[in-house]
Coordinates of C-alpha atoms and ligand atoms in Angstrom, one line a residue:
M1 CA 14.2 -9.9 58.3
T2 CA 15.6 -12.4 55.8
T3 CA 17.7 -10.5 53.2
V4 CA 19.6 -13.4 51.7
T5 CA 18.1 -15.9 49.2
S6 CA 19.0 -19.6 49.0
T7 CA 21.3 -18.6 46.2
G8 CA 23.3 -16.6 48.8
R9 CA 22.5 -13.2 47.3
G10 CA 21.4 -10.2 49.3
L11 CA 19.0 -7.4 48.4
L12 CA 20.8 -6.2 45.3
P13 CA 20.3 -7.9 41.9
T14 CA 23.2 -9.2 39.9
A15 CA 24.8 -6.9 37.4
E16 CA 24.1 -9.3 34.5
P17 CA 20.7 -11.1 34.1
L18 CA 20.8 -14.5 35.8
A19 CA 20.5 -17.4 33.4
L20 CA 20.8 -21.2 33.5
L21 CA 20.8 -21.6 29.7
T22 CA 22.6 -19.6 27.1
A23 CA 20.7 -18.2 24.1
A24 CA 22.0 -21.3 22.2
G25 CA 20.5 -23.6 24.8
E26 CA 23.8 -24.6 26.5
P27 CA 24.0 -24.8 30.2
V28 CA 25.9 -21.8 31.7
A29 CA 29.0 -22.4 33.7
A30 CA 28.6 -22.0 37.5
P31 CA 24.8 -21.4 37.5
A32 CA 23.4 -19.5 40.5
L33 CA 20.5 -21.9 40.9
P34 CA 20.1 -25.7 40.2
M35 CA 18.6 -26.7 36.8
P36 CA 15.0 -27.8 37.2
G37 CA 14.4 -31.5 36.9
D38 CA 13.8 -33.3 33.6
E39 CA 10.0 -33.6 34.2
V40 CA 9.7 -29.9 34.9
L41 CA 11.7 -29.0 31.8
L42 CA 9.5 -31.2 29.6
D43 CA 6.4 -29.8 31.1
L44 CA 7.7 -26.2 30.5
H45 CA 8.3 -27.2 26.9
R46 CA 4.8 -28.7 26.4
R47 CA 3.1 -25.7 28.0
M48 CA 5.1 -23.2 26.0
V49 CA 4.2 -24.9 22.7
L50 CA 0.5 -25.0 23.8
G51 CA 0.8 -21.3 24.9
R52 CA 2.3 -20.1 21.7
R53 CA -0.3 -21.9 19.6
F54 CA -3.1 -20.4 21.8
D55 CA -1.6 -17.0 21.4
A56 CA -1.4 -17.3 17.5
Q57 CA -5.0 -18.5 17.5
A58 CA -6.2 -15.6 19.6
T59 CA -4.4 -13.2 17.3
A60 CA -6.1 -14.8 14.3
L61 CA -9.5 -14.5 16.0
T62 CA -9.1 -10.7 16.2
K63 CA -8.7 -10.6 12.4
Q64 CA -11.9 -12.6 12.1
G65 CA -13.8 -10.2 14.4
R66 CA -14.3 -12.9 17.0
L67 CA -12.2 -11.2 19.6
A68 CA -12.3 -7.5 20.2
V69 CA -8.7 -7.1 21.3
Y70 CA -5.7 -9.3 22.0
P71 CA -2.4 -8.3 23.6
S72 CA 0.0 -11.0 22.4
S73 CA 2.7 -12.5 24.6
R74 CA 4.6 -14.2 21.8
G75 CA 8.3 -14.2 22.8
Q76 CA 7.4 -14.0 26.5
E77 CA 6.5 -17.6 27.0
A78 CA 9.3 -18.4 29.3
C79 CA 7.8 -15.9 31.8
E80 CA 4.2 -16.7 31.1
V81 CA 4.7 -20.4 31.6
G82 CA 7.8 -20.6 33.8
A83 CA 6.4 -18.4 36.5
V84 CA 3.0 -20.1 36.6
L85 CA 4.5 -23.6 36.8
A86 CA 6.5 -22.5 39.8
L87 CA 3.3 -22.0 41.8
E88 CA 1.4 -24.5 43.9
D89 CA -2.4 -24.8 43.6
R90 CA -3.0 -22.9 46.8
D91 CA -1.0 -19.9 45.5
W92 CA -2.7 -16.9 43.8
L93 CA -1.9 -15.3 40.4
F94 CA -2.5 -11.6 39.7
P95 CA -2.2 -11.2 35.9
T96 CA -2.6 -8.3 33.4
Y97 CA -4.3 -8.1 30.0
R98 CA -1.1 -9.6 28.4
D99 CA -1.1 -12.8 30.5
S100 CA -3.7 -15.0 28.8
V101 CA -1.1 -17.7 28.2
A102 CA -0.3 -17.6 32.0
L103 CA -4.1 -18.2 32.6
V104 CA -4.4 -21.2 30.3
T105 CA -1.1 -22.6 31.8
R106 CA -2.8 -22.2 35.2
G107 CA -5.7 -24.3 33.9
V108 CA -8.3 -21.7 33.2
D109 CA -10.6 -22.8 30.4
P110 CA -9.3 -21.1 27.2
I111 CA -12.8 -19.8 26.2
E112 CA -13.3 -18.4 29.8
T113 CA -9.9 -16.8 29.5
L114 CA -10.8 -14.9 26.4
T115 CA -14.3 -13.8 27.5
L116 CA -13.1 -10.5 28.8
L117 CA -11.1 -9.7 25.6
Q118 CA -14.1 -10.7 23.6
G119 CA -16.0 -7.9 25.2
G120 CA -18.4 -10.1 27.2
W121 CA -19.8 -8.3 30.2
H122 CA -18.5 -10.7 32.8
L123 CA -15.0 -11.9 33.5
G124 CA -15.5 -15.4 32.1
Y125 CA -13.9 -17.4 34.9
D126 CA -14.3 -17.8 38.6
P127 CA -11.3 -16.3 40.3
Y128 CA -11.7 -18.5 43.4
E129 CA -11.8 -21.7 41.3
Y130 CA -8.4 -21.2 39.8
R131 CA -6.9 -18.7 42.4
V132 CA -6.4 -16.3 39.5
A133 CA -7.5 -12.7 40.0
P134 CA -9.2 -10.9 37.1
Q135 CA -6.8 -9.8 34.4
C136 CA -6.2 -6.2 35.2
T137 CA -6.2 -3.5 32.5
P138 CA -5.6 -0.5 34.7
L139 CA -1.8 -0.7 35.1
A140 CA -0.3 -1.8 38.4
T141 CA -3.6 -2.0 40.3
N142 CA -3.0 -5.7 40.6
T143 CA 0.2 -5.1 42.6
L144 CA -1.8 -3.6 45.5
H145 CA -4.3 -6.4 45.3
A146 CA -1.6 -9.0 45.4
V147 CA 0.1 -7.5 48.5
G148 CA -3.2 -7.1 50.2
L149 CA -4.2 -10.7 49.6
A150 CA -0.7 -12.0 50.5
H151 CA -0.8 -10.1 53.8
A152 CA -4.3 -11.2 54.6
A153 CA -3.5 -14.8 53.8
R154 CA -0.7 -14.9 56.2
Y155 CA -2.8 -13.1 58.8
Q156 CA -5.3 -15.9 58.5
G157 CA -2.6 -18.5 59.0
E158 CA -2.5 -19.7 55.4
D159 CA 0.8 -20.4 53.7
S160 CA -0.2 -19.3 50.2
V161 CA 1.9 -16.9 48.1
A162 CA 0.7 -14.2 45.6
L163 CA 2.5 -13.8 42.3
V164 CA 1.8 -10.6 40.5
L165 CA 2.7 -10.0 36.9
L166 CA 3.4 -6.5 35.6
G167 CA 5.2 -4.8 32.7
D168 CA 8.1 -2.4 32.6
G169 CA 5.7 0.5 32.1
A170 CA 3.7 -0.5 35.2
T171 CA 6.8 0.1 37.3
S172 CA 6.4 3.8 36.6
E173 CA 3.0 3.8 38.3
G174 CA 2.6 5.0 41.8
D175 CA 0.6 1.9 42.7
T176 CA 3.6 -0.3 42.1
H177 CA 5.7 1.8 44.6
E178 CA 3.0 1.7 47.2
A179 CA 2.7 -2.0 46.8
L180 CA 6.4 -2.6 47.1
N181 CA 6.6 -0.3 50.1
F182 CA 4.0 -2.3 52.1
A183 CA 5.2 -5.6 50.8
G184 CA 8.5 -4.7 52.4
V185 CA 7.0 -3.2 55.6
W186 CA 4.8 -6.2 56.2
Q187 CA 7.3 -8.8 54.7
A188 CA 4.2 -10.0 52.7
P189 CA 4.5 -13.4 50.9
V190 CA 4.3 -11.8 47.5
V191 CA 6.5 -12.1 44.3
F192 CA 6.5 -9.3 41.8
L193 CA 7.5 -10.5 38.3
V194 CA 8.2 -7.6 36.0
Q195 CA 8.2 -8.7 32.4
N196 CA 10.5 -6.1 30.9
N197 CA 9.6 -6.4 27.3
G198 CA 11.3 -3.2 26.3
Y199 CA 8.2 -1.1 25.6
A200 CA 5.1 0.4 27.2
I201 CA 3.1 0.5 24.0
S202 CA 5.5 2.8 22.0
V203 CA 7.5 4.2 24.9
P204 CA 10.9 2.5 25.2
M205 CA 12.5 1.8 28.6
S206 CA 15.1 4.6 28.1
K207 CA 12.2 7.2 28.3
Q208 CA 10.8 6.1 31.6
N209 CA 13.6 4.7 33.7
A210 CA 16.9 6.1 35.1
A211 CA 17.7 3.3 37.5
P212 CA 20.5 0.8 36.7
S213 CA 17.7 -1.8 36.3
L214 CA 14.0 -2.2 37.2
A215 CA 15.1 -4.7 39.8
H216 CA 16.8 -1.9 41.7
K217 CA 13.4 -0.5 42.3
G218 CA 12.7 -3.0 45.1
I219 CA 15.9 -2.1 47.0
G220 CA 14.7 1.2 48.5
Y221 CA 11.7 -0.6 49.9
G222 CA 13.7 -3.4 51.4
V223 CA 12.4 -5.9 48.8
R224 CA 15.0 -8.4 47.7
S225 CA 15.5 -8.1 44.0
E226 CA 16.7 -10.3 41.1
L227 CA 17.5 -9.6 37.5
I228 CA 17.1 -12.6 35.2
D229 CA 17.1 -13.5 31.6
G230 CA 13.4 -13.6 30.8
N231 CA 13.8 -15.7 27.7
D232 CA 15.4 -18.6 29.7
P233 CA 12.5 -20.8 30.8
A234 CA 14.7 -22.7 33.2
A235 CA 15.9 -19.5 34.9
V236 CA 12.4 -18.0 35.2
Y237 CA 11.1 -21.2 36.7
A238 CA 14.0 -21.6 39.1
T239 CA 14.0 -18.0 40.3
V240 CA 10.3 -17.7 40.8
R241 CA 10.2 -21.1 42.5
D242 CA 13.0 -19.9 44.8
A243 CA 11.2 -16.6 45.6
V244 CA 7.9 -18.3 46.2
Q245 CA 9.5 -20.8 48.5
A246 CA 11.3 -18.0 50.4
A247 CA 8.0 -16.1 50.7
R248 CA 6.1 -19.2 51.9
E249 CA 8.7 -19.8 54.6
G250 CA 8.5 -16.3 56.0
G251 CA 11.4 -14.8 54.0
G252 CA 9.3 -11.9 52.7
P253 CA 8.8 -10.5 49.2
T254 CA 10.9 -10.6 46.0
L255 CA 11.0 -8.4 43.0
I256 CA 12.2 -10.2 39.8
E257 CA 12.9 -8.2 36.6
A258 CA 12.8 -10.6 33.7
R259 CA 14.4 -9.2 30.5
T260 CA 12.3 -10.3 27.5
Y261 CA 10.7 -8.9 24.4
R262 CA 7.3 -8.5 22.9
I263 CA 7.6 -9.9 19.4
E264 CA 4.1 -8.7 18.2
A265 CA 2.6 -5.2 18.4
H266 CA 1.2 -4.0 21.7
T267 CA -2.2 -5.3 20.6
N268 CA -4.0 -5.9 17.3
A269 CA -4.8 -2.1 17.3
D270 CA -1.1 -1.1 17.3
D271 CA 1.4 -0.8 14.5
A272 CA 4.8 -1.5 16.1
N273 CA 6.7 -0.7 12.8
R274 CA 6.1 3.0 13.6
Y275 CA 8.4 2.9 16.6
R276 CA 10.6 -0.3 16.4
D277 CA 13.5 -1.2 14.2
P278 CA 12.9 -4.6 12.4
A279 CA 16.6 -5.4 13.2
E280 CA 15.7 -5.2 16.9
V281 CA 12.9 -7.7 16.4
A282 CA 15.2 -10.0 14.4
Y283 CA 17.7 -9.9 17.2
W284 CA 15.1 -11.0 19.7
L285 CA 13.7 -13.7 17.4
S286 CA 17.2 -15.2 17.5
R287 CA 16.9 -15.4 21.3
D288 CA 13.6 -17.3 21.2
P289 CA 12.8 -18.9 24.5
L290 CA 11.2 -22.0 23.0
D291 CA 14.1 -22.7 20.6
R292 CA 16.5 -22.3 23.5
L293 CA 14.7 -24.9 25.6
E294 CA 14.3 -27.3 22.6
A295 CA 18.0 -27.1 21.9
Y296 CA 18.8 -28.0 25.5
L297 CA 16.3 -30.8 25.7
R298 CA 17.6 -32.3 22.4
S299 CA 21.2 -32.1 23.6
R300 CA 20.2 -34.0 26.7
G301 CA 18.3 -36.6 24.6
L302 CA 15.0 -35.7 26.3
L303 CA 13.3 -34.4 23.2
D304 CA 13.2 -36.0 19.7
D305 CA 11.1 -35.3 16.6
A306 CA 8.4 -37.8 17.6
R307 CA 7.9 -36.2 21.0
R308 CA 7.9 -32.7 19.5
D309 CA 5.4 -33.7 16.8
A310 CA 3.1 -35.2 19.5
V311 CA 3.2 -31.9 21.4
L312 CA 2.5 -29.9 18.2
A313 CA -0.5 -32.1 17.4
E314 CA -1.8 -31.5 20.9
A315 CA -1.4 -27.8 20.4
E316 CA -3.3 -28.0 17.1
A317 CA -6.2 -29.8 18.8
F318 CA -6.1 -27.2 21.6
A319 CA -6.3 -24.3 19.0
A320 CA -9.2 -26.1 17.2
K321 CA -11.1 -26.2 20.6
V322 CA -10.4 -22.5 21.1
R323 CA -11.7 -21.7 17.5
D324 CA -14.8 -23.8 17.9
G325 CA -15.6 -22.2 21.3
M326 CA -15.1 -18.7 20.1
N327 CA -17.0 -19.2 16.9
A328 CA -20.1 -20.4 18.7
D329 CA -22.6 -17.7 18.8
V330 CA -23.8 -17.3 22.4
E331 CA -27.0 -15.4 22.9
P332 CA -26.3 -13.5 26.1
D333 CA -29.3 -12.8 28.4
P334 CA -29.4 -9.0 28.8
A335 CA -30.7 -9.5 32.4
E336 CA -27.3 -11.1 33.3
L337 CA -25.8 -7.6 33.1
F338 CA -27.1 -6.9 36.6
E339 CA -26.0 -10.2 38.1
H340 CA -22.8 -10.7 40.1
V341 CA -22.4 -7.0 40.7
Y342 CA -23.4 -7.1 44.4
A343 CA -24.2 -10.1 46.6
Q344 CA -27.5 -8.3 47.4
P345 CA -28.6 -6.0 44.5
T346 CA -29.0 -2.4 45.5
P347 CA -32.4 -0.7 45.0
A348 CA -31.0 1.4 42.1
L349 CA -29.7 -1.7 40.4
R350 CA -33.1 -3.5 40.8
E351 CA -34.8 -0.5 39.4
Q352 CA -32.5 -0.4 36.3
A353 CA -33.0 -4.1 35.7
A354 CA -36.7 -3.6 35.8
Q355 CA -36.4 -0.7 33.4
L356 CA -34.4 -2.7 30.9
A357 CA -36.8 -5.6 31.1
E358 CA -39.7 -3.2 30.4
E359 CA -37.8 -1.8 27.4
L360 CA -37.1 -5.2 26.0
R361 CA -40.7 -6.4 26.3
Ligands
TPP401 C1 -3.4 3.4 34.9 C2 -3.3 3.2 33.4 N1 -2.7 4.2 32.7 C3 -2.5 4.0 31.3 C4 -3.0 2.9 30.7 C5 -2.9 2.8 29.2 N2 -2.0 1.7 28.9 C6 -2.4 0.5 28.5 S1 -1.2 -0.6 28.2 C7 0.0 0.6 28.6 C8 1.5 0.3 28.5 C9 1.9 -0.7 29.5 O1 3.2 -1.1 29.4 P1 3.8 -2.2 30.3 O2 3.5 -2.0 31.7 O3 5.3 -2.3 29.9 O4 3.1 -3.6 29.8 P2 3.1 -4.3 28.4 O5 1.9 -3.8 27.7 O6 4.3 -4.1 27.7 O7 2.9 -5.8 28.7 C10 -0.6 1.8 28.9 C11 0.1 3.1 29.2 C12 -3.6 1.9 31.5 N3 -4.1 0.8 31.0 N4 -3.7 2.1 32.8

């Protein structure tokens, strides 16, 4: 069993979160992993700008009644984008309700991405087309699905890896522990990325965790674990890429705890002022992942105002496309409710479809 990563670390995470860039965007001294290449860094920047604009647009759509609910990931773009860009096309992503930005980064059509949150009766996208599992709302169920798929893929001789996204709250669910256990036993090619954004709705970390870190939760299951700065896009990309590569080469699973922060409320239905100090939000705004990457790119001469303006213009066009798509009134066919449930509809389902058709006549 491989217990040492290419960074030379064993099962235990580092005491301090691993970073490649400081909060001010300066490279750290003696980094644990190499800095991603310039093209990757510029791609990270572009996708983070697009993702943030998409997120703001989706939030606005809830206020206009065009979207039923939206869990924002503003402030978590380093994780949403960095982790997805670290995957290859043949890999699988297992997201949660908070990970719409990860989906659009993966290439899922933005309107298809939002169909579920719009309250449509089907998922919106084809999981097989993008190798993106349905966004899961029941916490931690996706951890089991990811381990199962990863194990099955290796069993079938494929070299694809499953990346599962989960929150700090989801690590308190039994499913996560069952998934970690069998990921360890089977040495499944799966990477668990815990986006520790400090809260499970209104419940802070201190009320649901006694371990030194969430990363420590992999150790007892024999799952190599990393603690990283989740607002450092370079560190997220490099760590996930390293873990994905290790998994692909037979090195087994990795659990990564990324320390980040949810800037917005849990969803548009939540009032975070009731349980969070504004000073805490201000502190995290000063550790913004996009500002950090921009500062670094500018210091390297890789980003100037013209390039940034071009990316911002692209993001505006992207948001306009999302607005237009979500503002289009689609007349769903009620009969579709019964489609895609089973490959062969059951007699009961056929009966219900006929009953509805009769009622609508
Ligand atoms: C099995 C299950 N229990 C409870 C809930 C209700 N619930 C929805 S979101 C949430 C908090 C999740 O927090 P976390 O895992 O940290 O993710 P975040 O929302 O911060 O991204 C809870 C308890 C749920 N969706 N599923």
